[in-house]
């Protein structure tokens, strides 16, 4: 029982933030935060990032194995076939208040997708798989339609000749991306697709564990991803870089900021990684490449300087996935407000994989808390209060 006595006596212990609490088994993702190492279904993230398309990763996450050529062709066709946003979702985007932020629009539209699904609550394995493909296919369209609507531009129709990453850039800009931009986006999508029991994925699993549906689980996950301590950090990173403004100002700016109590530098620190996030290693390369290609290297240079300074602090902190993705996207001409939605465009596949895994051996997720409130308060009738 969660009485104060049971906690003060040590019979029960609070795991604030669920740190080090192991709630289930999973075959999907392995993280060694010290080595460091990140595996999707056993495969090293470095091999996957350099050699696989996002479609291969979607197949891997949803099926537990890398696809052969025929399987890859099939899932690619399925993803293309599932494209095409329902008219009412475009309407929602069109009528969203100008003050709304893209993550709120995405969350609302994803919830709305359930209404145009003839079988939103089909929880057979086939039903869950179909919904995973549909959600994965439609995320880029929602994000891109909202992006264009904010600029007073009509949405672009998906291009069936283009793969997932290229089509996403096509939807955003209305022209086919060059090979370098397409590769950079593909790599970013591969890197963000999955990360074990992180906050948004755990949210999805909690919802799935009530035997609710995939749309509900993914909608909840978007809400969790939005926060600045999770996926929202990438937006915070670019705001920081813009505020600093120049590589020469990094040192005084950081020194000043760290005098502020409770200051958090976005894109640094991690619950699991106690050293450099392996995804940041890959993105650092792409940030440099993108900066050089677009003739704007200052965001990368500033980032490198910040990384070096943070490493030498008394308590060193290392970049996470959000740090170098920010400068990569920014030099590609993408605005900060869609950085977190891009994260969601990728992570949806991981969320769906976890919903399927959770429901394959389900048990309700229901932790306890240490009650510190009043006990057995004498009831006072309304007219006496
Ligand atoms: N900037 C400054 N200090 C940081 C920090 C950051 N980005 N991240 C962690 N710390 C410090 C904390 O102040 C705390 O210091 P203390 O022990 O002196 O109190 C210590 O490191 C541990 O931080 P804590 O918040 O308890 O770790 P956590 O595991 O709960 O949090 C994050 C992990 C990711 C939420 C945290 O590192 C953070 O806020 N990072 C910035 C946001 C971000 O980039 N999120 C994306 C994660 S992929």
Coordinates of C-alpha atoms and ligand atoms in Angstrom, one line a residue:
X1 CA 0.0 0.0 0.0
X2 CA 1.3 3.5 -0.9
X3 CA 1.1 5.0 2.6
X4 CA 3.8 7.4 3.8
X5 CA 4.9 4.8 6.3
X6 CA 5.7 2.3 3.6
X7 CA 7.9 4.8 1.8
X8 CA 9.6 6.2 4.9
X9 CA 10.4 2.7 6.1
X10 CA 11.9 1.9 2.7
X11 CA 9.5 -0.9 2.0
X12 CA 8.5 1.0 -1.1
X13 CA 10.7 3.4 -3.1
X14 CA 9.8 6.3 -5.4
X15 CA 11.5 6.2 -8.8
X16 CA 11.1 9.9 -9.7
X17 CA 10.8 10.2 -13.5
X18 CA 10.8 6.3 -13.6
X19 CA 14.6 6.5 -13.9
X20 CA 16.1 3.0 -14.0
X21 CA 12.6 1.4 -13.8
X22 CA 12.3 -1.6 -16.2
X23 CA 8.6 -2.0 -17.1
X24 CA 8.7 -4.6 -19.8
X25 CA 10.8 -6.6 -22.3
X26 CA 11.2 -5.3 -25.9
X27 CA 12.9 -6.6 -29.0
X28 CA 12.7 -3.3 -30.9
X29 CA 15.5 -1.1 -29.7
X30 CA 18.7 -1.4 -27.6
X31 CA 20.5 1.5 -26.1
X32 CA 23.8 1.4 -24.3
X33 CA 24.2 4.9 -23.0
X34 CA 27.9 4.5 -22.0
X35 CA 29.4 2.6 -25.0
X36 CA 27.5 4.4 -26.6
X37 CA 25.4 2.1 -28.9
X38 CA 22.0 2.2 -30.5
X39 CA 20.4 -0.8 -32.2
X40 CA 17.1 -1.1 -34.0
X41 CA 16.2 -4.9 -33.9
X42 CA 19.9 -5.6 -33.4
X43 CA 21.2 -3.5 -36.3
X44 CA 23.7 -0.7 -35.5
X45 CA 22.3 2.8 -36.1
X46 CA 25.4 3.8 -38.0
X47 CA 24.9 1.0 -40.6
X48 CA 21.3 1.8 -40.9
X49 CA 21.8 5.6 -41.3
X50 CA 24.3 5.3 -44.0
X51 CA 22.8 2.3 -46.0
X52 CA 19.1 2.2 -45.5
X53 CA 16.1 4.2 -46.7
X54 CA 13.4 5.2 -44.3
X55 CA 11.1 2.7 -46.0
X56 CA 13.5 -0.1 -45.0
X57 CA 13.5 1.1 -41.4
X58 CA 9.7 1.2 -41.4
X59 CA 9.7 -2.4 -42.6
X60 CA 12.3 -3.3 -40.0
X61 CA 10.3 -1.7 -37.1
X62 CA 7.0 -3.1 -38.1
X63 CA 8.2 -6.6 -39.1
X64 CA 11.3 -7.2 -36.9
X65 CA 13.6 -7.9 -39.9
X66 CA 15.2 -6.0 -42.7
X67 CA 13.2 -6.4 -46.0
X68 CA 14.5 -8.2 -49.0
X69 CA 14.0 -6.4 -52.4
X70 CA 10.5 -7.7 -52.9
X71 CA 9.5 -6.9 -49.4
X72 CA 10.9 -3.4 -49.7
X73 CA 9.1 -2.9 -53.0
X74 CA 5.8 -4.0 -51.4
X75 CA 6.1 -1.7 -48.4
X76 CA 7.1 1.2 -50.6
X77 CA 4.1 0.6 -52.8
X78 CA 1.9 0.3 -49.7
X79 CA 3.2 3.6 -48.3
X80 CA 2.5 5.4 -51.6
X81 CA -1.0 3.8 -51.9
X82 CA -1.8 5.0 -48.4
X83 CA -1.0 8.7 -49.3
X84 CA -3.8 11.2 -49.8
X85 CA -5.1 13.3 -46.9
X86 CA -8.9 13.2 -46.5
X87 CA -10.6 16.5 -47.5
X88 CA -11.7 17.3 -43.9
X89 CA -8.1 17.2 -42.6
X90 CA -7.2 19.8 -45.2
X91 CA -10.1 21.8 -43.9
X92 CA -8.9 21.5 -40.3
X93 CA -5.5 22.8 -41.4
X94 CA -7.0 25.6 -43.3
X95 CA -9.1 26.7 -40.4
X96 CA -6.5 26.3 -37.6
X97 CA -5.9 29.7 -36.0
X98 CA -2.8 31.5 -37.2
X99 CA -1.6 31.5 -33.6
X100 CA -1.6 27.7 -33.4
X101 CA 1.7 25.9 -33.5
X102 CA 2.4 23.1 -36.0
X103 CA 2.6 20.3 -33.4
X104 CA -0.9 21.2 -32.2
X105 CA -2.2 21.1 -35.7
X106 CA -0.4 17.7 -36.3
X107 CA -1.9 16.3 -33.1
X108 CA -5.4 17.4 -34.0
X109 CA -5.2 16.1 -37.6
X110 CA -3.8 12.7 -36.5
X111 CA -6.7 12.3 -34.1
X112 CA -9.0 13.3 -36.9
X113 CA -7.6 10.6 -39.2
X114 CA -9.4 8.0 -37.1
X115 CA -12.7 9.4 -38.4
X116 CA -11.9 8.7 -42.0
X117 CA -10.7 5.1 -41.3
X118 CA -13.5 2.6 -41.8
X119 CA -12.0 0.4 -39.2
X120 CA -10.2 2.6 -36.7
X121 CA -10.6 0.1 -33.8
X122 CA -9.6 -3.0 -35.7
X123 CA -7.0 -4.4 -33.3
X124 CA -6.1 -7.5 -35.3
X125 CA -2.4 -7.7 -36.2
X126 CA -3.4 -7.0 -39.8
X127 CA -5.5 -4.0 -38.7
X128 CA -2.7 -2.6 -36.6
X129 CA -0.2 -3.0 -39.5
X130 CA -2.5 -1.3 -41.9
X131 CA -3.0 1.6 -39.6
X132 CA 0.7 1.9 -39.0
X133 CA 1.3 2.2 -42.8
X134 CA -1.5 4.7 -43.1
X135 CA -0.3 6.9 -40.3
X136 CA 3.3 6.8 -41.5
X137 CA 2.3 7.7 -45.0
X138 CA 0.1 10.6 -43.9
X139 CA 2.3 12.4 -41.4
X140 CA 4.4 14.2 -44.0
X141 CA 1.3 15.4 -45.8
X142 CA -0.2 16.9 -42.7
X143 CA 3.1 18.7 -41.8
X144 CA 3.7 19.9 -45.3
X145 CA 0.1 21.1 -45.9
X146 CA 0.2 23.0 -42.6
X147 CA 3.6 24.5 -43.5
X148 CA 2.3 25.7 -46.9
X149 CA -1.0 26.9 -45.5
X150 CA 0.9 29.2 -43.1
X151 CA 2.6 30.7 -46.1
X152 CA -0.7 31.2 -48.0
X153 CA 0.2 28.4 -50.4
X154 CA -2.0 25.5 -51.6
X155 CA -0.9 22.0 -50.6
X156 CA 1.1 20.0 -53.1
X157 CA -0.1 16.6 -54.2
X158 CA 2.2 13.7 -53.2
X159 CA 4.4 12.5 -56.0
X160 CA 4.1 8.7 -56.4
X161 CA 7.5 8.5 -58.1
X162 CA 9.3 9.8 -55.0
X163 CA 10.2 7.8 -51.9
X164 CA 9.2 8.9 -48.4
X165 CA 11.9 11.4 -47.7
X166 CA 12.0 13.0 -51.1
X167 CA 8.3 13.2 -51.3
X168 CA 8.2 15.0 -47.9
X169 CA 10.6 17.6 -49.3
X170 CA 8.5 17.8 -52.5
X171 CA 5.3 18.3 -50.5
X172 CA 7.0 21.1 -48.6
X173 CA 8.6 23.0 -51.5
X174 CA 6.7 21.8 -54.6
X175 CA 9.9 20.8 -56.4
X176 CA 11.9 17.6 -56.4
X177 CA 14.8 17.8 -54.0
X178 CA 18.4 17.3 -55.2
X179 CA 20.1 14.1 -54.2
X180 CA 22.0 15.7 -51.3
X181 CA 18.9 17.2 -49.6
X182 CA 17.0 13.9 -50.2
X183 CA 19.8 11.9 -48.6
X184 CA 20.0 14.2 -45.6
X185 CA 16.3 14.0 -45.0
X186 CA 16.3 10.2 -45.4
X187 CA 19.2 9.9 -42.9
X188 CA 17.4 12.3 -40.4
X189 CA 14.2 10.2 -40.7
X190 CA 16.2 6.9 -40.1
X191 CA 17.9 8.4 -37.1
X192 CA 14.8 9.6 -35.4
X193 CA 12.6 6.6 -36.1
X194 CA 13.0 4.7 -32.8
X195 CA 14.4 5.1 -29.4
X196 CA 13.2 2.5 -27.0
X197 CA 10.9 3.6 -24.0
X198 CA 11.4 7.3 -24.4
X199 CA 8.6 9.6 -23.1
X200 CA 6.5 9.7 -26.3
X201 CA 6.8 6.0 -27.0
X202 CA 6.0 5.2 -23.4
X203 CA 3.0 7.4 -23.7
X204 CA 1.9 5.5 -26.8
X205 CA 2.4 2.2 -24.9
X206 CA 0.4 3.4 -21.8
X207 CA -2.5 4.2 -24.1
X208 CA -2.2 1.0 -26.1
X209 CA -2.1 -1.0 -22.8
X210 CA -5.6 0.1 -22.0
X211 CA -6.5 -1.6 -25.3
X212 CA -7.3 1.7 -26.9
X213 CA -6.6 2.2 -30.6
X214 CA -3.5 3.1 -32.6
X215 CA -4.8 6.6 -33.5
X216 CA -5.3 7.4 -29.8
X217 CA -1.9 6.1 -28.9
X218 CA -0.1 8.0 -31.6
X219 CA -2.1 11.2 -30.9
X220 CA -1.0 11.0 -27.2
X221 CA 2.6 10.4 -28.3
X222 CA 2.6 13.5 -30.4
X223 CA 1.5 15.5 -27.3
X224 CA 4.5 14.0 -25.3
X225 CA 7.0 14.6 -28.2
X226 CA 6.0 18.3 -28.4
X227 CA 7.6 19.2 -25.0
X228 CA 10.9 21.0 -24.9
X229 CA 12.5 18.3 -22.7
X230 CA 11.8 15.8 -25.5
X231 CA 11.3 16.4 -29.3
X232 CA 10.6 20.1 -28.8
X233 CA 14.3 20.6 -28.0
X234 CA 15.4 20.9 -31.6
X235 CA 13.4 24.1 -32.0
X236 CA 15.0 25.4 -28.8
X237 CA 18.5 24.6 -30.2
X238 CA 18.1 26.9 -33.2
X239 CA 16.6 29.6 -31.1
X240 CA 19.7 29.5 -28.9
X241 CA 22.0 29.6 -31.9
X242 CA 20.1 32.5 -33.4
X243 CA 20.2 34.3 -30.1
X244 CA 23.9 33.8 -29.7
X245 CA 24.4 35.0 -33.3
X246 CA 28.1 34.5 -33.8
X247 CA 30.8 32.0 -33.0
X248 CA 32.8 34.7 -31.2
X249 CA 29.8 35.2 -28.8
X250 CA 29.4 31.5 -27.8
X251 CA 31.8 31.6 -24.8
X252 CA 30.5 34.8 -23.1
X253 CA 26.9 33.8 -23.8
X254 CA 27.3 30.4 -22.3
X255 CA 29.3 31.6 -19.3
X256 CA 26.6 34.2 -18.6
X257 CA 23.7 31.7 -19.0
X258 CA 25.2 29.2 -16.7
X259 CA 25.1 31.7 -13.9
X260 CA 21.2 31.5 -14.2
X261 CA 19.8 29.0 -11.7
X262 CA 18.1 26.1 -13.5
X263 CA 19.4 27.1 -17.0
X264 CA 18.9 24.2 -19.5
X265 CA 20.8 24.2 -22.8
X266 CA 18.6 22.6 -25.3
X267 CA 20.0 19.7 -27.3
X268 CA 22.3 18.6 -24.4
X269 CA 22.0 15.9 -21.8
X270 CA 20.0 12.7 -21.9
X271 CA 18.4 10.3 -19.5
X272 CA 20.2 7.3 -21.0
X273 CA 23.3 8.6 -22.8
X274 CA 26.1 9.6 -20.5
X275 CA 28.3 10.5 -23.5
X276 CA 27.8 11.6 -27.1
X277 CA 24.5 10.3 -28.6
X278 CA 25.4 8.2 -31.6
X279 CA 22.7 9.9 -33.6
X280 CA 24.4 13.2 -33.0
X281 CA 27.7 11.8 -34.4
X282 CA 25.9 11.2 -37.7
X283 CA 24.0 14.4 -37.7
X284 CA 27.1 16.4 -37.0
X285 CA 28.5 15.2 -40.3
X286 CA 25.3 16.2 -42.1
X287 CA 25.2 19.5 -40.4
X288 CA 28.7 20.3 -41.6
X289 CA 27.9 19.0 -45.1
X290 CA 24.7 21.0 -45.4
X291 CA 26.3 24.1 -44.1
X292 CA 29.1 23.9 -46.7
X293 CA 26.7 23.1 -49.5
X294 CA 24.5 26.1 -48.7
X295 CA 27.4 28.4 -48.0
X296 CA 26.3 29.0 -44.4
X297 CA 28.7 27.4 -42.0
X298 CA 28.2 29.6 -38.9
X299 CA 25.5 27.5 -37.3
X300 CA 27.7 24.4 -37.5
X301 CA 30.8 26.3 -36.3
X302 CA 28.8 27.7 -33.3
X303 CA 27.5 24.2 -32.6
X304 CA 31.0 22.7 -32.6
X305 CA 32.2 25.5 -30.2
X306 CA 29.3 24.9 -27.8
X307 CA 29.9 21.1 -27.9
X308 CA 33.6 21.7 -27.0
X309 CA 32.7 24.0 -24.1
X310 CA 30.1 21.7 -22.7
X311 CA 32.5 18.8 -22.7
X312 CA 35.0 20.7 -20.5
X313 CA 32.5 21.8 -17.8
X314 CA 32.8 20.4 -14.3
X315 CA 29.8 18.2 -15.1
X316 CA 30.2 17.5 -18.8
X317 CA 27.2 17.4 -21.0
X318 CA 27.0 16.0 -24.5
X319 CA 24.8 16.7 -27.5
X320 CA 21.8 14.6 -28.1
X321 CA 19.9 14.0 -31.4
X322 CA 18.3 17.4 -31.3
X323 CA 21.5 19.4 -31.3
X324 CA 22.9 18.9 -34.8
X325 CA 19.6 18.2 -36.4
X326 CA 18.7 21.8 -35.7
X327 CA 21.6 23.3 -37.7
X328 CA 21.1 20.7 -40.4
X329 CA 17.5 21.5 -41.0
X330 CA 18.1 25.3 -40.7
X331 CA 20.7 25.3 -43.4
X332 CA 18.4 23.3 -45.6
X333 CA 16.0 26.3 -45.4
X334 CA 13.5 24.6 -43.1
X335 CA 11.9 26.9 -40.5
X336 CA 12.3 26.1 -36.8
X337 CA 8.6 25.6 -36.2
X338 CA 8.6 22.4 -38.3
X339 CA 11.7 20.8 -36.7
X340 CA 9.6 18.9 -34.0
X341 CA 7.0 17.9 -36.6
X342 CA 9.8 16.4 -38.7
X343 CA 10.8 14.4 -35.7
X344 CA 7.2 13.1 -35.5
X345 CA 7.2 12.3 -39.3
X346 CA 10.0 9.9 -38.5
X347 CA 9.1 8.6 -35.0
X348 CA 5.6 7.6 -36.0
X349 CA 7.0 4.3 -37.2
X350 CA 8.6 3.6 -33.9
X351 CA 5.4 4.5 -32.0
X352 CA 3.4 2.1 -34.2
X353 CA 5.9 -0.7 -33.7
X354 CA 5.7 -0.3 -29.9
X355 CA 1.9 -0.2 -30.0
X356 CA 1.9 -3.5 -31.8
X357 CA 4.5 -5.0 -29.4
X358 CA 2.6 -3.8 -26.4
X359 CA -0.7 -5.2 -27.6
X360 CA 0.9 -8.5 -28.5
X361 CA 1.5 -9.3 -24.8
X362 CA -0.5 -6.7 -23.1
X363 CA -0.8 -5.9 -19.4
X364 CA -2.4 -2.6 -18.2
X365 CA 0.3 -0.1 -17.2
X366 CA -0.7 1.4 -13.9
X367 CA 2.0 2.6 -11.5
X368 CA 1.4 3.8 -8.0
X369 CA 2.4 7.0 -6.2
X370 CA 3.4 7.8 -2.6
X371 CA 0.3 9.6 -1.2
X372 CA 1.3 12.6 0.8
X373 CA -2.1 14.2 1.2
X374 CA -4.5 14.5 4.1
X375 CA -5.9 11.2 5.5
X376 CA -9.5 10.7 6.6
X377 CA -10.5 14.3 6.6
X378 CA -13.7 15.0 8.5
X379 CA -16.5 15.7 5.9
X380 CA -17.9 19.3 6.1
X381 CA -21.4 19.7 4.4
X382 CA -21.5 22.4 1.7
X383 CA -23.4 25.0 3.8
X384 CA -20.8 24.8 6.6
X385 CA -17.6 25.3 4.4
Ligands
LIG1 N1 21.5 22.0 -19.6 C1 22.0 22.2 -18.4 N2 22.0 21.3 -17.4 C2 21.6 20.1 -17.7 C3 21.1 19.8 -18.9 C4 21.0 20.8 -19.9 N3 20.6 20.5 -21.2 N4 20.7 18.5 -18.9 C5 20.9 18.0 -17.7 N5 21.4 19.0 -17.0 C6 21.9 18.9 -15.6 C7 20.7 19.1 -14.6 O1 20.6 20.5 -14.3 C8 21.0 18.2 -13.5 O2 22.0 18.9 -12.7 P1 22.1 18.7 -11.1 O3 22.4 17.2 -10.9 O4 23.2 19.6 -10.7 O5 20.8 19.1 -10.6 C9 21.7 17.0 -14.1 O6 22.2 17.5 -15.4 C10 20.7 15.9 -14.4 O7 19.6 16.4 -15.1 P2 18.1 15.8 -15.0 O8 17.2 16.8 -15.6 O9 17.9 15.3 -13.7 O10 18.3 14.6 -16.0 P3 17.1 13.8 -16.7 O11 17.6 12.5 -17.1 O12 15.9 13.9 -15.9 O13 16.8 14.8 -18.0 C11 16.9 15.7 -20.1 C12 17.2 14.5 -19.3 C13 17.0 15.3 -21.6 C14 15.4 16.1 -19.9 C15 17.8 16.9 -19.8 O14 19.1 16.5 -20.1 C16 17.4 18.2 -20.5 O15 16.6 18.9 -20.0 N6 18.0 18.4 -21.7 C17 17.6 19.6 -22.5 C18 16.5 19.3 -23.3 C19 16.8 18.3 -24.5 O16 17.7 18.5 -25.2 N7 15.9 17.3 -24.6 C20 16.1 16.4 -25.7 C21 16.4 15.0 -25.2 S1 16.7 13.9 -26.6

